[in-house]
Tab-separated table of C-alpha atoms in Angstrom:
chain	number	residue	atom	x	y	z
J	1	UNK	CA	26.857	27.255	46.201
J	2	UNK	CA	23.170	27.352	46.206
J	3	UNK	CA	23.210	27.889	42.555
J	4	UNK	CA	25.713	24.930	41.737
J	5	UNK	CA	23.078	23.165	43.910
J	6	UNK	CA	20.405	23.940	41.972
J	7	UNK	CA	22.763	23.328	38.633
J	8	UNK	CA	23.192	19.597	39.776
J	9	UNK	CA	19.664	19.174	40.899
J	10	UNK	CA	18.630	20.221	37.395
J	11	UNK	CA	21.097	17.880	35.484
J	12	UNK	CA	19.722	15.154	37.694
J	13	UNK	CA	16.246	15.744	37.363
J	14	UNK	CA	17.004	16.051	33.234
J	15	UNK	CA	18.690	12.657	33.806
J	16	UNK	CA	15.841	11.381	35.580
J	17	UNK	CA	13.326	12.420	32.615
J	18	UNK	CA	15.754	10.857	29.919
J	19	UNK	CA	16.413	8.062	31.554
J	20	UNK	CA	12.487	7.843	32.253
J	21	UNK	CA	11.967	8.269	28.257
J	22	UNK	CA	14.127	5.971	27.212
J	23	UNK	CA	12.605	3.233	29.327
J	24	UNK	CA	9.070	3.966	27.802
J	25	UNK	CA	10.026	3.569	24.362
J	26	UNK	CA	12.440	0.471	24.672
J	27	UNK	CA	9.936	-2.303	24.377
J	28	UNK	CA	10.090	-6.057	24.139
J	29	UNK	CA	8.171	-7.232	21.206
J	30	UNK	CA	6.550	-10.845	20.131
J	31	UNK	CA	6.773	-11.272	16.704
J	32	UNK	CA	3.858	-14.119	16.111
J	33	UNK	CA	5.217	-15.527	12.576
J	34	UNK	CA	9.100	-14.623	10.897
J	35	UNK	CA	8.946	-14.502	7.001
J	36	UNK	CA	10.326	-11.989	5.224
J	37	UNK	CA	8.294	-9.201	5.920
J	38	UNK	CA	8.788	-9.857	9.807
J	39	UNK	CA	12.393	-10.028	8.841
J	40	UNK	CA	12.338	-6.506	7.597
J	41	UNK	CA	10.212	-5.326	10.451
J	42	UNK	CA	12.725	-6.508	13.528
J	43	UNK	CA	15.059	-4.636	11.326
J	44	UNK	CA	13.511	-1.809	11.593
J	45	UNK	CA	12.873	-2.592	15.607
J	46	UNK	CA	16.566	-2.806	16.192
J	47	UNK	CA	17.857	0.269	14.712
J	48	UNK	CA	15.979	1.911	17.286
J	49	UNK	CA	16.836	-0.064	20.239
J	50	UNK	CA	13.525	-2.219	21.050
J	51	UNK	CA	13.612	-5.730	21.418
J	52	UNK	CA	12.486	-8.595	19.480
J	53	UNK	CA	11.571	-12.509	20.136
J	54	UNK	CA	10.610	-14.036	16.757
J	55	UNK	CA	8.215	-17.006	16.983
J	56	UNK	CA	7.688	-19.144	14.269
J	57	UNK	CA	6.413	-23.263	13.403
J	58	UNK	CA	9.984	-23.810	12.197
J	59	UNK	CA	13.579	-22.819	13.196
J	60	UNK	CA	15.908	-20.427	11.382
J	61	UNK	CA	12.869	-18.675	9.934
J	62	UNK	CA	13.988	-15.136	8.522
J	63	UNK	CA	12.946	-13.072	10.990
J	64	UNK	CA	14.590	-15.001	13.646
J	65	UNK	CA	17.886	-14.572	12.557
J	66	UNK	CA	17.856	-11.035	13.499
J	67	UNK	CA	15.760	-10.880	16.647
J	68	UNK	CA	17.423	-11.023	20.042
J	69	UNK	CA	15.632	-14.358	20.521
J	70	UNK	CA	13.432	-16.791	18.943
J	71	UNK	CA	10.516	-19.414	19.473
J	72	UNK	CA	9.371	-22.379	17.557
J	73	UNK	CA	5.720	-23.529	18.544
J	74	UNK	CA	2.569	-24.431	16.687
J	75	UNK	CA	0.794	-21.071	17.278
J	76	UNK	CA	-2.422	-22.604	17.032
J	77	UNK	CA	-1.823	-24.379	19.946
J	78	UNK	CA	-3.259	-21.823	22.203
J	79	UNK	CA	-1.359	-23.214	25.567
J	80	UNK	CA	1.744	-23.183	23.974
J	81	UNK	CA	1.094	-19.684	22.995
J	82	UNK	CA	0.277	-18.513	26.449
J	83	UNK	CA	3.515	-20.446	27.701
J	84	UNK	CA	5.570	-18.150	25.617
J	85	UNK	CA	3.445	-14.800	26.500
J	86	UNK	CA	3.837	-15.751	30.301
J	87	UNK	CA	7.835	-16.013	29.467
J	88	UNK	CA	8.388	-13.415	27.860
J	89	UNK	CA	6.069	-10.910	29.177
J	90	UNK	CA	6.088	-8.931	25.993
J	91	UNK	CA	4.682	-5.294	25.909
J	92	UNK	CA	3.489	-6.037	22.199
J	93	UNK	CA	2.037	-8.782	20.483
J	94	UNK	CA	2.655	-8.260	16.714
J	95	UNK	CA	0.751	-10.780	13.872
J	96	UNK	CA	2.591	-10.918	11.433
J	97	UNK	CA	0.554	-14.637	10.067
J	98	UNK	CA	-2.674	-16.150	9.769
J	99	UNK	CA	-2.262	-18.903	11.239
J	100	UNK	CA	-2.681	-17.834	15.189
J	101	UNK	CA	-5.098	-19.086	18.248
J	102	UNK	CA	-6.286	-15.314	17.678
J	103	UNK	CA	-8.958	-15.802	20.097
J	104	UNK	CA	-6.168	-15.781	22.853
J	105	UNK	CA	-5.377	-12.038	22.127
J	106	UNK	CA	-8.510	-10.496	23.815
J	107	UNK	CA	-7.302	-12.192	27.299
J	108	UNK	CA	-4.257	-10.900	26.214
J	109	UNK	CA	-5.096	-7.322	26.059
J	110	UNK	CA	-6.794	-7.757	29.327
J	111	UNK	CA	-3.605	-8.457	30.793
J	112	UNK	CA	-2.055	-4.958	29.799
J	113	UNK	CA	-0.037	-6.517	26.806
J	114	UNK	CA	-0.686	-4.441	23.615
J	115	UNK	CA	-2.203	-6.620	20.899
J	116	UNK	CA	-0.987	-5.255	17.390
J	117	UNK	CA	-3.150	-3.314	15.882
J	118	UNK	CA	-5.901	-4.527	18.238
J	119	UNK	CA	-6.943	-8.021	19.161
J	120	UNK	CA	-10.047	-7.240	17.852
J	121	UNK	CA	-8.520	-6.495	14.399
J	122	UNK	CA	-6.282	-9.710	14.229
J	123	UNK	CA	-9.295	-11.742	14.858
J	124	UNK	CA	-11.410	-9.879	12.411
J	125	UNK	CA	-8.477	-10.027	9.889
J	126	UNK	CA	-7.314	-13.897	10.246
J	127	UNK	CA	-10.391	-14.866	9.008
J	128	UNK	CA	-11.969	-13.376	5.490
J	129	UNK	CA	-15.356	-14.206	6.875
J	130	UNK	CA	-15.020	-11.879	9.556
J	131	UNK	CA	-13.524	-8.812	7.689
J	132	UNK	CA	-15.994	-9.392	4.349
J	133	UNK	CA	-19.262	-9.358	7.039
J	134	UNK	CA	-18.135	-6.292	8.743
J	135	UNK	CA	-17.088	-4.356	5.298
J	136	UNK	CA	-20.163	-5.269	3.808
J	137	UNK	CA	-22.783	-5.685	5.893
J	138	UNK	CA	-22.138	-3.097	9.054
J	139	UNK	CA	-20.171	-0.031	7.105
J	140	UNK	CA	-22.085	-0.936	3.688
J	141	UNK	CA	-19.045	-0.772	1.356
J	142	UNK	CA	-19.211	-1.897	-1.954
J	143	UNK	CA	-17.756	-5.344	-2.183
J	144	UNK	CA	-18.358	-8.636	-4.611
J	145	UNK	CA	-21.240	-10.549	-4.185
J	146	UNK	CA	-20.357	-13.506	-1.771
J	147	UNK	CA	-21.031	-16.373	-0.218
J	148	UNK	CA	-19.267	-19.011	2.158
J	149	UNK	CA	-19.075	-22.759	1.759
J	150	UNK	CA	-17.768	-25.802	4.312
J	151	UNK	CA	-18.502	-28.786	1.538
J	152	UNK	CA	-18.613	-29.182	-1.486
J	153	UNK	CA	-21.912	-29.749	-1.677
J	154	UNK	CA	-22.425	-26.097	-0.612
J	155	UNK	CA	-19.720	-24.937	-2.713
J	156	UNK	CA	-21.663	-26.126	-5.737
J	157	UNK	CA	-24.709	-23.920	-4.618
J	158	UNK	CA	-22.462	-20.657	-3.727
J	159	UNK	CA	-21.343	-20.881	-7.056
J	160	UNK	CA	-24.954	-20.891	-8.735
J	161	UNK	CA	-25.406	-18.288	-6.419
J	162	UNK	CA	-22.909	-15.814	-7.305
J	163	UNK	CA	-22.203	-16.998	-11.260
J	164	UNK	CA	-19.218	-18.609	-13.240
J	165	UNK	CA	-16.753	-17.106	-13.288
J	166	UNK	CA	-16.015	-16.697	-9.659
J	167	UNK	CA	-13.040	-16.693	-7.408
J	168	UNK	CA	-12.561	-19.366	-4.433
J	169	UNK	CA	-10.665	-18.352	-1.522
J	170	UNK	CA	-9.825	-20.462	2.026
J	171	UNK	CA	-11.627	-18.159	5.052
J	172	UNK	CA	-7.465	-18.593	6.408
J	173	UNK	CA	-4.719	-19.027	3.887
J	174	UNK	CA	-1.923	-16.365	3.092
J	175	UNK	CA	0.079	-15.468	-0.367
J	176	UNK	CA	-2.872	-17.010	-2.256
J	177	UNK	CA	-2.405	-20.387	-1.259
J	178	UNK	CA	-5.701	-22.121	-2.340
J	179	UNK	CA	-7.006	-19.254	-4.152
J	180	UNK	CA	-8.098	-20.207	-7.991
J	181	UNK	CA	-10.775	-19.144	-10.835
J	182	UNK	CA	-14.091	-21.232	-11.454
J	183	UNK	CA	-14.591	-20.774	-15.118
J	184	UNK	CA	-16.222	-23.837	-15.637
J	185	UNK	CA	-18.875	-26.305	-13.392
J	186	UNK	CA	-15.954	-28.677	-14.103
J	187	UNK	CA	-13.897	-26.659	-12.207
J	188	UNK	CA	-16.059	-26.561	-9.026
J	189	UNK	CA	-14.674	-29.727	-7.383
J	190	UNK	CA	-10.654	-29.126	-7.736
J	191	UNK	CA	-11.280	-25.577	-6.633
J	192	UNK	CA	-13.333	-26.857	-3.313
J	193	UNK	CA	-10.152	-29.477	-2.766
J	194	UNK	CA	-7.243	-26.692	-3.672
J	195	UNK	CA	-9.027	-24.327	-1.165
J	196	UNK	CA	-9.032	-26.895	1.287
J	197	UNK	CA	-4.886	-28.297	0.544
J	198	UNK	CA	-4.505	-24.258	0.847
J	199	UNK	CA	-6.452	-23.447	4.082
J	200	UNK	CA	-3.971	-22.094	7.369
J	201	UNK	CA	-5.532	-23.145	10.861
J	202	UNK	CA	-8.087	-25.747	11.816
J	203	UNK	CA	-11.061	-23.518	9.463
J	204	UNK	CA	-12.214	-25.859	6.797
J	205	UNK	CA	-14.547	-23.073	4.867
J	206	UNK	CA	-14.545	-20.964	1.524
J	207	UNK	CA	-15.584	-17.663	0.758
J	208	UNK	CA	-16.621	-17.857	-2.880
J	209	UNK	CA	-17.022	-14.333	-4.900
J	210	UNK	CA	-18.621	-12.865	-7.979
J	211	UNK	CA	-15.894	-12.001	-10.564
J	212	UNK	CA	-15.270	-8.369	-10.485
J	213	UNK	CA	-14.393	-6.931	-14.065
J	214	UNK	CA	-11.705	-4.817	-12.961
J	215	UNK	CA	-9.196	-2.947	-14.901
J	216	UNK	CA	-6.780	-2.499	-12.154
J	217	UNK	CA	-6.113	-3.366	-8.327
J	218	UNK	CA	-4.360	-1.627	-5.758
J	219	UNK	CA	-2.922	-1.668	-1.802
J	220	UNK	CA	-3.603	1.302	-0.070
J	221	UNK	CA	-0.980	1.507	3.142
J	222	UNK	CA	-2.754	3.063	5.621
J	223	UNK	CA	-1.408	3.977	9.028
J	224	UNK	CA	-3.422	4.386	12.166
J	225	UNK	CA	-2.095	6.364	14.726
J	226	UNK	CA	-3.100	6.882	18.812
J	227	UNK	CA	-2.691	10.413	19.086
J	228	UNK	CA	-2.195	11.428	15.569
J	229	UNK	CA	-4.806	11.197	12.089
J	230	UNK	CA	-4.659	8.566	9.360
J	231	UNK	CA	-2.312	8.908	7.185
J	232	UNK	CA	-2.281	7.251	3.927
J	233	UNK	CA	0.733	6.190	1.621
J	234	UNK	CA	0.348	6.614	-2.346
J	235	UNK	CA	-1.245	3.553	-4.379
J	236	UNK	CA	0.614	0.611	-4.990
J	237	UNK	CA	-0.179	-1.406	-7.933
J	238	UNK	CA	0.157	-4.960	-8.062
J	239	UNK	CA	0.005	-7.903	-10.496
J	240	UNK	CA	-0.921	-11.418	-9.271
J	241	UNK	CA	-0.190	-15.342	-10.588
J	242	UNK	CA	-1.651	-18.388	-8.436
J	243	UNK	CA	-3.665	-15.537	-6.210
J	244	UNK	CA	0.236	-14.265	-5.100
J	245	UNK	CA	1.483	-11.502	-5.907
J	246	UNK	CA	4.497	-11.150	-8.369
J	247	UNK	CA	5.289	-7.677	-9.023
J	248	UNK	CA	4.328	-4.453	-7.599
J	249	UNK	CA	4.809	-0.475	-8.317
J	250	UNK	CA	4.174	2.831	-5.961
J	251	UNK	CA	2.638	5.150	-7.598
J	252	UNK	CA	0.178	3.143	-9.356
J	253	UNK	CA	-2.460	5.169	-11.770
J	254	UNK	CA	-5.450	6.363	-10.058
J	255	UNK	CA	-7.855	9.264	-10.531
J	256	UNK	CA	-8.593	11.542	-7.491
J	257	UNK	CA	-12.261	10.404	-7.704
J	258	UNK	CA	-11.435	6.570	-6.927
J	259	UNK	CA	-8.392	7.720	-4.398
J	260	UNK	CA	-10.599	9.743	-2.396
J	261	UNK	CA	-13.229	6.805	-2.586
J	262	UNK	CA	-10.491	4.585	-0.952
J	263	UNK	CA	-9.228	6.278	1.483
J	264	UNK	CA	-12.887	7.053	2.497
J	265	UNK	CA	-13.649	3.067	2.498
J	266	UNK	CA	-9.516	1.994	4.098
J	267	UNK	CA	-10.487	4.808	6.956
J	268	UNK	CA	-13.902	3.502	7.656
J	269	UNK	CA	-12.723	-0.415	7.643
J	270	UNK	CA	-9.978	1.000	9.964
J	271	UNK	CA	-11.567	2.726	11.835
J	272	UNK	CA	-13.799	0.427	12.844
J	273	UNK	CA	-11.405	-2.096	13.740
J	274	UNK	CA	-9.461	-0.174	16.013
J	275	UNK	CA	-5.489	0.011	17.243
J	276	UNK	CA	-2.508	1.749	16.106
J	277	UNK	CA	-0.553	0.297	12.941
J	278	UNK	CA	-0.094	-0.252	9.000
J	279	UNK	CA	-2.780	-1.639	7.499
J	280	UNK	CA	-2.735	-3.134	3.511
J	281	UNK	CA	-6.079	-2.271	1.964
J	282	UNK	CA	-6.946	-3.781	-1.271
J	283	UNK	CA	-8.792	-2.613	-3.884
J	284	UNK	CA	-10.307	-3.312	-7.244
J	285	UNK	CA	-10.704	-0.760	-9.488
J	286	UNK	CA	-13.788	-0.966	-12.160
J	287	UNK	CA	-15.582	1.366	-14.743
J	288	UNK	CA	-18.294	1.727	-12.054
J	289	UNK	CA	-15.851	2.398	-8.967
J	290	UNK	CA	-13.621	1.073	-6.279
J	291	UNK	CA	-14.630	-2.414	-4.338
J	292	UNK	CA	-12.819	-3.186	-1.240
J	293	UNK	CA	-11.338	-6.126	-1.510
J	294	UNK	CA	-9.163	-7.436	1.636
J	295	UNK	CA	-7.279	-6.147	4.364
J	296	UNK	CA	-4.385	-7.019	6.231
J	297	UNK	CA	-3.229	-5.376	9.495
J	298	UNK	CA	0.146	-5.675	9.113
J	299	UNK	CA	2.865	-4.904	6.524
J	300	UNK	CA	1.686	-6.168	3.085
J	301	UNK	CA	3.792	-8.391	0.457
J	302	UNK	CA	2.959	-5.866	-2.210
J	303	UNK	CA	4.234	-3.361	0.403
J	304	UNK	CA	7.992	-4.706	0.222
J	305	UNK	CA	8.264	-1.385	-3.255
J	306	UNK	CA	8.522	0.739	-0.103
J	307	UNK	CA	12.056	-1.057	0.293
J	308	UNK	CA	12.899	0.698	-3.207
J	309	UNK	CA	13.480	4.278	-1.727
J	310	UNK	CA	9.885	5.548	-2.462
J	311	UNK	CA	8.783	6.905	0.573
J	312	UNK	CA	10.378	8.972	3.001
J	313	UNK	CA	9.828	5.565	5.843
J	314	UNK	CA	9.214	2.103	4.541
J	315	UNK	CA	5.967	0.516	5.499
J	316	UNK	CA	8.357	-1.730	7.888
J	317	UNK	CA	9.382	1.706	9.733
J	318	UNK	CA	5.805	2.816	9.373
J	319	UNK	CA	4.361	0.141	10.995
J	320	UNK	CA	6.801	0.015	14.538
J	321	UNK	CA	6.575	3.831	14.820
J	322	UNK	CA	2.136	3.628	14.400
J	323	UNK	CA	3.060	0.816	17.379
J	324	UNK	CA	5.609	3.135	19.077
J	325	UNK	CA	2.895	5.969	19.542
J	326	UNK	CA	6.022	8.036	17.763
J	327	UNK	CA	4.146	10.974	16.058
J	328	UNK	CA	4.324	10.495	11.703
J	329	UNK	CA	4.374	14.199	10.191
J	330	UNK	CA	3.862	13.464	7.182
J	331	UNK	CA	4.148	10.410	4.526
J	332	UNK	CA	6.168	11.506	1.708
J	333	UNK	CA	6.914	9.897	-1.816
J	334	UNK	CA	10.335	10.440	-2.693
J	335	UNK	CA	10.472	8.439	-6.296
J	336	UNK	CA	9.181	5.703	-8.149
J	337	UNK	CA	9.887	2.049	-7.710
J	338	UNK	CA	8.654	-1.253	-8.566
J	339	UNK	CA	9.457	-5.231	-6.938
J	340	UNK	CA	9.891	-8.298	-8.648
J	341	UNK	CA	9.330	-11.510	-7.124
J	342	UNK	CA	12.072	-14.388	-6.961
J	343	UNK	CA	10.693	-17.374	-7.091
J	344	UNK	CA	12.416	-20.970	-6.251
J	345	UNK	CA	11.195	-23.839	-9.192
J	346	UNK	CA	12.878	-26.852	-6.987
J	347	UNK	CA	12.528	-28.212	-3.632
J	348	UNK	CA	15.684	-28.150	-1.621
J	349	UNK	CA	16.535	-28.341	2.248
J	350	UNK	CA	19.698	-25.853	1.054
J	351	UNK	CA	18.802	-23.974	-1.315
J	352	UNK	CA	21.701	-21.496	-3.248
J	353	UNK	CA	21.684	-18.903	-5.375
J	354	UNK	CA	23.517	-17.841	-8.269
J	355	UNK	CA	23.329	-14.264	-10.541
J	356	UNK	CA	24.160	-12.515	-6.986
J	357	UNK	CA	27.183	-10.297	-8.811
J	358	UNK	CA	24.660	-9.774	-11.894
J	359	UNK	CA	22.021	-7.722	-10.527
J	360	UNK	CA	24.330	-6.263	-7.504
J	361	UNK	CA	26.089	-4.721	-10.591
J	362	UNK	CA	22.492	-2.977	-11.911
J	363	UNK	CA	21.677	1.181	-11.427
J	364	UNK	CA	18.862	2.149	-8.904
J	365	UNK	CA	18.688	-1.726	-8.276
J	366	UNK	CA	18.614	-3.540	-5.363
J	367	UNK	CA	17.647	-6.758	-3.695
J	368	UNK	CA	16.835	-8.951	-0.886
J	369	UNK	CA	17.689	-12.323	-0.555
J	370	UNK	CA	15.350	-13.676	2.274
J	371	UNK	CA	17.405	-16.633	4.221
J	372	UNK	CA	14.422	-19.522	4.073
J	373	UNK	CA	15.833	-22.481	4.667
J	374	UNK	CA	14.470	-24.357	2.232
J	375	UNK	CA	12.520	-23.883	-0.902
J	376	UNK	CA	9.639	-25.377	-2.966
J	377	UNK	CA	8.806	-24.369	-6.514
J	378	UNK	CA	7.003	-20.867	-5.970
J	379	UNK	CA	7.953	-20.235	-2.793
J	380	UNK	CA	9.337	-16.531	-2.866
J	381	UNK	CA	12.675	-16.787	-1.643
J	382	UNK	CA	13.762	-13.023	-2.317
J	383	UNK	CA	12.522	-9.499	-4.065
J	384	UNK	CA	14.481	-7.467	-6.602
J	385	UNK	CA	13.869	-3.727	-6.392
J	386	UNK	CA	14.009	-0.600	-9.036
J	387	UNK	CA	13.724	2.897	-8.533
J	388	UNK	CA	13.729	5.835	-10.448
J	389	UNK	CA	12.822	9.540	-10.701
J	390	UNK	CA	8.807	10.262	-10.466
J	391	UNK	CA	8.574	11.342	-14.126
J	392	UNK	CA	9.945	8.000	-15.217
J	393	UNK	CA	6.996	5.963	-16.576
J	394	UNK	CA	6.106	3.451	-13.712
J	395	UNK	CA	5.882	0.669	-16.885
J	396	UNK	CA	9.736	1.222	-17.339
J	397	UNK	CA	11.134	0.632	-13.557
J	398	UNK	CA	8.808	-2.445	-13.244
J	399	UNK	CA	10.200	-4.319	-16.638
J	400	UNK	CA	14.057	-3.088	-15.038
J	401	UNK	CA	12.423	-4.827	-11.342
J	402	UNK	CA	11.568	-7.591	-13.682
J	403	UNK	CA	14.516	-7.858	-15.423
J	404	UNK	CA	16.626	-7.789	-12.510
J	405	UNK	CA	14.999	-10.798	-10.926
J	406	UNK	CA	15.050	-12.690	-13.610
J	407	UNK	CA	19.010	-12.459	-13.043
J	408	UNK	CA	18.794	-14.287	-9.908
J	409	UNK	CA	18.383	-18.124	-9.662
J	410	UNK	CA	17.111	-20.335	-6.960
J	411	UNK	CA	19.556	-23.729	-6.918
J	412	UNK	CA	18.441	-27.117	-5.441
């Protein structure tokens, strides 16, 4: 009897500890923003049992239509945003926008909720002013000459200041939205009124940079993890239109000397911002080595290749297990792959689709159709993905990604 005794007392304690473990890692995550690549992340939340509220400035946005629950609020309205924290009571806060009351997140934190990957990376990160200073001027990495602008007036000088041709960028915008090219002094004043059309939040300033001759640029995933080292994922290569990007390929060409250079800088920049989470580091790559470009602390558009099969976790799965504290061995790349952007050329309120059957019917193709209800010409309203063995050239999945999204069409 005393060992049956000690038999149940065992299986109860056992009980105890799983039940005790499977508490700690079912959490209730805020999703702050639900496009596509929140989408894919609450998908990757519910397979393993946490919970998700999607908040967004507009209902039936993509992530929402998977979460257990949803918001809509202007998230810039700071009040409203600690209404929803105060309901919720979320044990993560997770950016997946610009376009935040940011500032909020440090109280936040101080309340015991855990700001994804810190709040002191989302506020350093919303705002290109931020991240450029600390890049360049407190770790000393090698970045285009820059200055910032909030008239035109100014812009005019930051642009005799840095040379034609330069690049104009909004301090808060997302998918390139009021990026463009200064080749010309004509140019000067549409650029400084396209930034500002383009600009996310209540931040009516430029960051205006030197033209980098580079002969290649790439996102470096890199995952920061509590208990565990950085890990990095292999090079994605990327190739941009209207400052967004429209396809992308993992691995991308890269010699070990400018590889180890990046991971050196993505660590440091990292690092330094602090928190547990995917990061997307770009890069430009140039005869004379790599420049940091911009980060994101979050999963990155150009990321969305990872949904090809390439690695042994997307950088969706990546990014919730980094949050999770659940221990990474090892990053692995399994094949190559390349994404295609498709793109809507019509504004509708109900948008269709048509050449569904077409690509379905492709070899080591896939696709995702993203749910937004309603389109605008260039809005990315899906991604077609390729895949293929690692020997394959990379040039040859990304015309079949291409190829394949061409099939699909965006009806009004």
């Amino acid at each position: 009897m005393r060992t049956g005794g000690a038999n149940v007392e065992q299986k109860i304690n056992e009980q105890r500890t799983l039940n005790y473990n499977n508490t700690r890692i079912m959490k209730k995550i805020l999703l702050l923003g639900s496009g596509e690549l929140g989408k894919e992340f609450t998908i990757a939340a519910q397979r393993i049992g946490q919970t998700v509220i999607a908040v967004d400035s507009y209902e039936n946005a993509p992530a929402m239509q998977v979460a257990h629950g949803f918001e809509v609020i202007n998230m810039l309205d700071g009040d409203a945003l600690d209404r929803i924290v105060a309901k919720h009571a979320p044990d993560f806060i997770v950016p997946e926008i610009e376009a935040i009351r940011t500032e909020r997140f440090y109280d936040y934190e101080k309340q015991g909720i855990t700001v994804v990957p810190s709040a002191k990376a989302a506020n350093f990160t919303m705002n290109r002013k931020a991240i450029r200073d600390l890049a360049a001027k407190e770790l000393g990495l090698r970045t285009a000459n820059y200055r910032y602008a909030t008239t035109s007036e100014e812009l005019q000088k930051a642009v005799a200041a840095v040379g034609i041709p330069c690049v104009v960028k909004p301090l808060m915008s997302s998918s390139g939205k009021g990026q463009s090219t200064i080749k010309s002094e004509s140019d000067i004043s549409k650029a400084w009124n396209y930034a500002v059309e383009g600009s996310r939040g209540d931040v009516v300033e430029v960051i205006v940079e030197a033209f980098v001759n580079f002969h290649s640029e790439i996102t470096l995933l890199t995952v920061t993890q509590n208990n565990n080292p950085t890990l990095f994922c292999a090079p994605i290569g990327h190739r941009q239109e209207r400052g967004d990007y429209q396809e992308s390929w993992q691995p991308s060409k890269i010699s070990d000397k400018d590889l180890f250079e990046a991971q050196d800088m993505a660590e440091k920049v990292t690092e330094a911002l602090g928190g547990a989470g995917l990061f997307g580091v770009e890069f430009f790559l140039t005869d004379e080595g790599v420049y940091f470009s911009e980060l994101s602390p979050r999963p990155h558009d150009t990321g969305m290749v990872t949904l090809a099969g390439t690695q042994n976790f997307n950088e969706f799965e990546l990014h919730l297990r980094a949050i999770l504290s659940l221990p990474i061995a090892e990053i692995t790349l399994e094949r190559a792959g390349a994404s295609a952007v498709i793109l809507a050329s019509e504004n509708s309120l109900s948008p269709t689709y048509s050449g569904i059957e077409d690509i379905a019917a492709l070899p080591k193709t896939d696709f995702r159709i993203f749910g937004k209800p309603s389109s605008r010409p260039y809005r990315r309203m899906g991604v077609a993905l390729a895949n293929d063995t690692l020997d394959t050239p990379i040039e040859t999945i990304v015309e079949k990604a291409k190829a394949a999204a061409a099939l699909v069409k965006v009806l009004a």
